[in-house]
């Protein structure tokens, strides 16, 4: 089966959880979370069944993502924030404890696109990552609105349905 056929068999809509990791944002000031939700729902026809803002706290992030993984109404958890190298940036440490299959291409491609199209050599400071836990895809992006737009438009939206199809397909 070709890549095009796989994509054709993918669900037209996936069920998402959006998690913003921030000590300072709230629902009124969470520009990046709003961009993710808009791109998923209004631009792509997916559903956002859960939206939360969690503090830059590894335990709290792990708990929120674990809830998404356990929820049968969530196919994909999309996080933004906490992916840098500052001491308080612990999103990646939280997410990596839950991922059973890594998708290294997401981080690699995100950093390449960030370098070429957005922030130049500062892209090397990003630890954006993605992977699978049980039957749930997890994408962890930086918190800036430029990074979120880039990740959503160029990587996540073109492939998220295909990723969910691959996770859920049965044995041959």
PDB file of C-alpha atoms in Angstrom:
ATOM      1  CA  UNK A   1       0.000   0.000   0.000  1.00  0.00           C
ATOM      2  CA  UNK A   2       1.374   3.399  -0.944  1.00  0.00           C
ATOM      3  CA  UNK A   3       1.724   6.428   1.307  1.00  0.00           C
ATOM      4  CA  UNK A   4      -1.149   8.090  -0.567  1.00  0.00           C
ATOM      5  CA  UNK A   5      -3.405   5.058   0.032  1.00  0.00           C
ATOM      6  CA  UNK A   6      -2.499   5.053   3.739  1.00  0.00           C
ATOM      7  CA  UNK A   7      -3.430   8.715   4.012  1.00  0.00           C
ATOM      8  CA  UNK A   8      -6.712   8.067   2.178  1.00  0.00           C
ATOM      9  CA  UNK A   9      -7.638   5.465   4.809  1.00  0.00           C
ATOM     10  CA  UNK A  10      -6.839   7.840   7.664  1.00  0.00           C
ATOM     11  CA  UNK A  11      -9.669   9.259   9.767  1.00  0.00           C
ATOM     12  CA  UNK A  12     -10.947  12.618   8.569  1.00  0.00           C
ATOM     13  CA  UNK A  13     -11.173  13.877  12.134  1.00  0.00           C
ATOM     14  CA  UNK A  14      -9.061  13.081  15.181  1.00  0.00           C
ATOM     15  CA  UNK A  15      -9.858  13.829  18.821  1.00  0.00           C
ATOM     16  CA  UNK A  16      -7.319  16.081  20.492  1.00  0.00           C
ATOM     17  CA  UNK A  17      -6.179  17.393  23.842  1.00  0.00           C
ATOM     18  CA  UNK A  18      -4.325  20.715  23.857  1.00  0.00           C
ATOM     19  CA  UNK A  19      -1.996  21.380  26.795  1.00  0.00           C
ATOM     20  CA  UNK A  20      -0.259  24.700  27.252  1.00  0.00           C
ATOM     21  CA  UNK A  21       2.658  24.521  29.658  1.00  0.00           C
ATOM     22  CA  UNK A  22       3.207  27.908  31.279  1.00  0.00           C
ATOM     23  CA  UNK A  23       3.609  29.579  34.647  1.00  0.00           C
ATOM     24  CA  UNK A  24       2.226  32.861  33.311  1.00  0.00           C
ATOM     25  CA  UNK A  25      -0.462  32.202  30.681  1.00  0.00           C
ATOM     26  CA  UNK A  26      -4.152  31.892  31.347  1.00  0.00           C
ATOM     27  CA  UNK A  27      -7.055  31.170  28.988  1.00  0.00           C
ATOM     28  CA  UNK A  28      -7.197  34.839  27.976  1.00  0.00           C
ATOM     29  CA  UNK A  29      -3.465  35.224  27.244  1.00  0.00           C
ATOM     30  CA  UNK A  30      -2.731  31.775  25.775  1.00  0.00           C
ATOM     31  CA  UNK A  31      -2.169  32.861  22.178  1.00  0.00           C
ATOM     32  CA  UNK A  32      -0.365  29.650  21.162  1.00  0.00           C
ATOM     33  CA  UNK A  33      -3.038  27.381  22.645  1.00  0.00           C
ATOM     34  CA  UNK A  34      -5.690  29.348  20.759  1.00  0.00           C
ATOM     35  CA  UNK A  35      -3.721  28.998  17.508  1.00  0.00           C
ATOM     36  CA  UNK A  36      -3.484  25.210  17.954  1.00  0.00           C
ATOM     37  CA  UNK A  37      -7.210  24.921  18.685  1.00  0.00           C
ATOM     38  CA  UNK A  38      -8.148  27.112  15.714  1.00  0.00           C
ATOM     39  CA  UNK A  39      -5.899  25.204  13.323  1.00  0.00           C
ATOM     40  CA  UNK A  40      -7.246  21.852  14.508  1.00  0.00           C
ATOM     41  CA  UNK A  41     -10.934  22.747  14.502  1.00  0.00           C
ATOM     42  CA  UNK A  42     -11.647  25.596  12.097  1.00  0.00           C
ATOM     43  CA  UNK A  43      -8.930  24.856   9.539  1.00  0.00           C
ATOM     44  CA  UNK A  44      -8.781  21.055   9.663  1.00  0.00           C
ATOM     45  CA  UNK A  45     -12.064  19.646  11.018  1.00  0.00           C
ATOM     46  CA  UNK A  46     -10.552  17.889  14.035  1.00  0.00           C
ATOM     47  CA  UNK A  47     -12.049  18.118  17.519  1.00  0.00           C
ATOM     48  CA  UNK A  48     -10.493  19.459  20.700  1.00  0.00           C
ATOM     49  CA  UNK A  49     -12.088  17.450  23.497  1.00  0.00           C
ATOM     50  CA  UNK A  50      -9.832  18.790  26.250  1.00  0.00           C
ATOM     51  CA  UNK A  51      -7.863  22.005  26.776  1.00  0.00           C
ATOM     52  CA  UNK A  52      -5.747  22.761  29.831  1.00  0.00           C
ATOM     53  CA  UNK A  53      -3.032  25.099  30.981  1.00  0.00           C
ATOM     54  CA  UNK A  54      -0.542  23.422  33.309  1.00  0.00           C
ATOM     55  CA  UNK A  55       2.366  24.946  35.222  1.00  0.00           C
ATOM     56  CA  UNK A  56       6.006  24.267  34.334  1.00  0.00           C
ATOM     57  CA  UNK A  57       6.018  21.347  36.763  1.00  0.00           C
ATOM     58  CA  UNK A  58       7.132  17.892  35.650  1.00  0.00           C
ATOM     59  CA  UNK A  59       4.661  16.018  37.870  1.00  0.00           C
ATOM     60  CA  UNK A  60       1.720  18.196  36.765  1.00  0.00           C
ATOM     61  CA  UNK A  61       2.628  17.858  33.078  1.00  0.00           C
ATOM     62  CA  UNK A  62       3.009  14.077  33.414  1.00  0.00           C
ATOM     63  CA  UNK A  63      -0.388  13.825  35.143  1.00  0.00           C
ATOM     64  CA  UNK A  64      -2.140  15.909  32.470  1.00  0.00           C
ATOM     65  CA  UNK A  65      -0.631  13.921  29.579  1.00  0.00           C
ATOM     66  CA  UNK A  66      -1.389  10.633  31.369  1.00  0.00           C
ATOM     67  CA  UNK A  67      -5.048  11.697  31.627  1.00  0.00           C
ATOM     68  CA  UNK A  68      -5.071  12.306  27.870  1.00  0.00           C
ATOM     69  CA  UNK A  69      -3.517   8.913  27.150  1.00  0.00           C
ATOM     70  CA  UNK A  70      -6.082   7.170  29.371  1.00  0.00           C
ATOM     71  CA  UNK A  71      -9.058   9.006  27.837  1.00  0.00           C
ATOM     72  CA  UNK A  72     -10.690   7.023  24.999  1.00  0.00           C
ATOM     73  CA  UNK A  73     -11.914  10.355  23.570  1.00  0.00           C
ATOM     74  CA  UNK A  74      -8.336  11.555  22.956  1.00  0.00           C
ATOM     75  CA  UNK A  75      -6.253  10.364  19.970  1.00  0.00           C
ATOM     76  CA  UNK A  76      -3.590  13.063  20.119  1.00  0.00           C
ATOM     77  CA  UNK A  77      -2.077  15.193  22.887  1.00  0.00           C
ATOM     78  CA  UNK A  78      -0.534  18.434  21.634  1.00  0.00           C
ATOM     79  CA  UNK A  79       1.645  20.339  24.084  1.00  0.00           C
ATOM     80  CA  UNK A  80       3.170  23.770  23.693  1.00  0.00           C
ATOM     81  CA  UNK A  81       5.731  25.311  25.996  1.00  0.00           C
ATOM     82  CA  UNK A  82       8.554  24.117  28.187  1.00  0.00           C
ATOM     83  CA  UNK A  83      10.711  22.645  25.413  1.00  0.00           C
ATOM     84  CA  UNK A  84      13.724  24.927  25.785  1.00  0.00           C
ATOM     85  CA  UNK A  85      16.859  24.610  27.888  1.00  0.00           C
ATOM     86  CA  UNK A  86      16.022  26.828  30.854  1.00  0.00           C
ATOM     87  CA  UNK A  87      15.898  25.124  34.245  1.00  0.00           C
ATOM     88  CA  UNK A  88      12.095  25.446  34.381  1.00  0.00           C
ATOM     89  CA  UNK A  89      11.668  23.823  30.920  1.00  0.00           C
ATOM     90  CA  UNK A  90      10.650  20.288  31.934  1.00  0.00           C
ATOM     91  CA  UNK A  91       8.008  19.347  29.350  1.00  0.00           C
ATOM     92  CA  UNK A  92      10.360  17.020  27.475  1.00  0.00           C
ATOM     93  CA  UNK A  93      11.426  15.246  30.669  1.00  0.00           C
ATOM     94  CA  UNK A  94       7.746  14.693  31.536  1.00  0.00           C
ATOM     95  CA  UNK A  95       6.757  13.513  28.055  1.00  0.00           C
ATOM     96  CA  UNK A  96       9.747  11.199  27.587  1.00  0.00           C
ATOM     97  CA  UNK A  97       8.736   9.152  30.638  1.00  0.00           C
ATOM     98  CA  UNK A  98       5.458   8.339  28.847  1.00  0.00           C
ATOM     99  CA  UNK A  99       6.567   7.767  25.243  1.00  0.00           C
ATOM    100  CA  UNK A 100       6.997   4.129  24.242  1.00  0.00           C
ATOM    101  CA  UNK A 101       7.740   4.803  20.559  1.00  0.00           C
ATOM    102  CA  UNK A 102       9.597   7.941  19.647  1.00  0.00           C
ATOM    103  CA  UNK A 103       8.997   9.834  16.408  1.00  0.00           C
ATOM    104  CA  UNK A 104      12.453  11.440  16.079  1.00  0.00           C
ATOM    105  CA  UNK A 105      11.629  12.827  12.644  1.00  0.00           C
ATOM    106  CA  UNK A 106       9.245  15.361  14.181  1.00  0.00           C
ATOM    107  CA  UNK A 107      11.915  17.089  16.251  1.00  0.00           C
ATOM    108  CA  UNK A 108      14.505  16.792  13.497  1.00  0.00           C
ATOM    109  CA  UNK A 109      12.228  18.274  10.841  1.00  0.00           C
ATOM    110  CA  UNK A 110      10.873  20.926  13.200  1.00  0.00           C
ATOM    111  CA  UNK A 111      14.376  22.155  14.006  1.00  0.00           C
ATOM    112  CA  UNK A 112      15.327  22.110  10.314  1.00  0.00           C
ATOM    113  CA  UNK A 113      12.248  24.139   9.371  1.00  0.00           C
ATOM    114  CA  UNK A 114      12.797  26.499  12.319  1.00  0.00           C
ATOM    115  CA  UNK A 115      16.383  27.047  11.223  1.00  0.00           C
ATOM    116  CA  UNK A 116      15.484  27.628   7.568  1.00  0.00           C
ATOM    117  CA  UNK A 117      12.233  29.566   7.930  1.00  0.00           C
ATOM    118  CA  UNK A 118      12.021  31.144  11.356  1.00  0.00           C
ATOM    119  CA  UNK A 119      14.804  31.604  13.904  1.00  0.00           C
ATOM    120  CA  UNK A 120      18.067  30.505  12.294  1.00  0.00           C
ATOM    121  CA  UNK A 121      20.711  28.949  14.531  1.00  0.00           C
ATOM    122  CA  UNK A 122      18.583  29.497  17.663  1.00  0.00           C
ATOM    123  CA  UNK A 123      16.676  26.387  16.489  1.00  0.00           C
ATOM    124  CA  UNK A 124      19.330  24.270  18.165  1.00  0.00           C
ATOM    125  CA  UNK A 125      17.897  25.321  21.550  1.00  0.00           C
ATOM    126  CA  UNK A 126      14.594  23.564  20.812  1.00  0.00           C
ATOM    127  CA  UNK A 127      13.973  20.103  22.218  1.00  0.00           C
ATOM    128  CA  UNK A 128      10.619  19.633  20.437  1.00  0.00           C
ATOM    129  CA  UNK A 129       9.709  15.954  20.338  1.00  0.00           C
ATOM    130  CA  UNK A 130       6.935  13.527  19.465  1.00  0.00           C
ATOM    131  CA  UNK A 131       6.036   9.936  20.089  1.00  0.00           C
ATOM    132  CA  UNK A 132       3.410   7.362  20.872  1.00  0.00           C
ATOM    133  CA  UNK A 133       2.113   6.141  24.223  1.00  0.00           C
ATOM    134  CA  UNK A 134      -0.311   3.244  24.058  1.00  0.00           C
ATOM    135  CA  UNK A 135      -2.743   4.359  21.316  1.00  0.00           C
ATOM    136  CA  UNK A 136      -2.122   8.093  21.704  1.00  0.00           C
ATOM    137  CA  UNK A 137       0.155  10.358  19.672  1.00  0.00           C
ATOM    138  CA  UNK A 138       2.005  13.081  21.585  1.00  0.00           C
ATOM    139  CA  UNK A 139       3.477  16.199  19.969  1.00  0.00           C
ATOM    140  CA  UNK A 140       5.468  18.627  22.088  1.00  0.00           C
ATOM    141  CA  UNK A 141       6.163  22.047  20.548  1.00  0.00           C
ATOM    142  CA  UNK A 142       7.776  25.243  21.804  1.00  0.00           C
ATOM    143  CA  UNK A 143       5.386  27.828  23.215  1.00  0.00           C
ATOM    144  CA  UNK A 144       6.017  30.688  20.805  1.00  0.00           C
ATOM    145  CA  UNK A 145       3.223  31.406  18.344  1.00  0.00           C
ATOM    146  CA  UNK A 146       5.673  31.284  15.418  1.00  0.00           C
ATOM    147  CA  UNK A 147       6.887  27.837  16.437  1.00  0.00           C
ATOM    148  CA  UNK A 148       3.333  26.589  16.934  1.00  0.00           C
ATOM    149  CA  UNK A 149       2.224  27.823  13.499  1.00  0.00           C
ATOM    150  CA  UNK A 150       5.265  26.226  11.858  1.00  0.00           C
ATOM    151  CA  UNK A 151       4.821  22.871  13.622  1.00  0.00           C
ATOM    152  CA  UNK A 152       1.077  22.742  13.003  1.00  0.00           C
ATOM    153  CA  UNK A 153       1.101  23.878   9.354  1.00  0.00           C
ATOM    154  CA  UNK A 154       4.170  22.050   8.098  1.00  0.00           C
ATOM    155  CA  UNK A 155       4.292  18.852  10.172  1.00  0.00           C
ATOM    156  CA  UNK A 156       1.371  18.025  12.434  1.00  0.00           C
ATOM    157  CA  UNK A 157      -1.716  18.881  10.374  1.00  0.00           C
ATOM    158  CA  UNK A 158      -0.443  17.208   7.179  1.00  0.00           C
ATOM    159  CA  UNK A 159       0.235  13.929   9.038  1.00  0.00           C
ATOM    160  CA  UNK A 160      -1.852  13.743  12.228  1.00  0.00           C
ATOM    161  CA  UNK A 161      -4.674  11.662  10.708  1.00  0.00           C
ATOM    162  CA  UNK A 162      -2.128   9.333   9.107  1.00  0.00           C
ATOM    163  CA  UNK A 163      -0.327   8.941  12.461  1.00  0.00           C
ATOM    164  CA  UNK A 164      -3.608   8.054  14.202  1.00  0.00           C
ATOM    165  CA  UNK A 165      -4.437   5.525  11.460  1.00  0.00           C
ATOM    166  CA  UNK A 166      -1.058   3.836  11.845  1.00  0.00           C
ATOM    167  CA  UNK A 167      -1.350   3.673  15.646  1.00  0.00           C
ATOM    168  CA  UNK A 168      -4.787   2.050  15.439  1.00  0.00           C
ATOM    169  CA  UNK A 169      -4.392  -0.373  12.559  1.00  0.00           C
ATOM    170  CA  UNK A 170      -4.605  -4.005  13.558  1.00  0.00           C
ATOM    171  CA  UNK A 171      -2.241  -6.839  12.755  1.00  0.00           C
ATOM    172  CA  UNK A 172      -2.032  -8.045   9.154  1.00  0.00           C
TER     173      UNK A 172
END
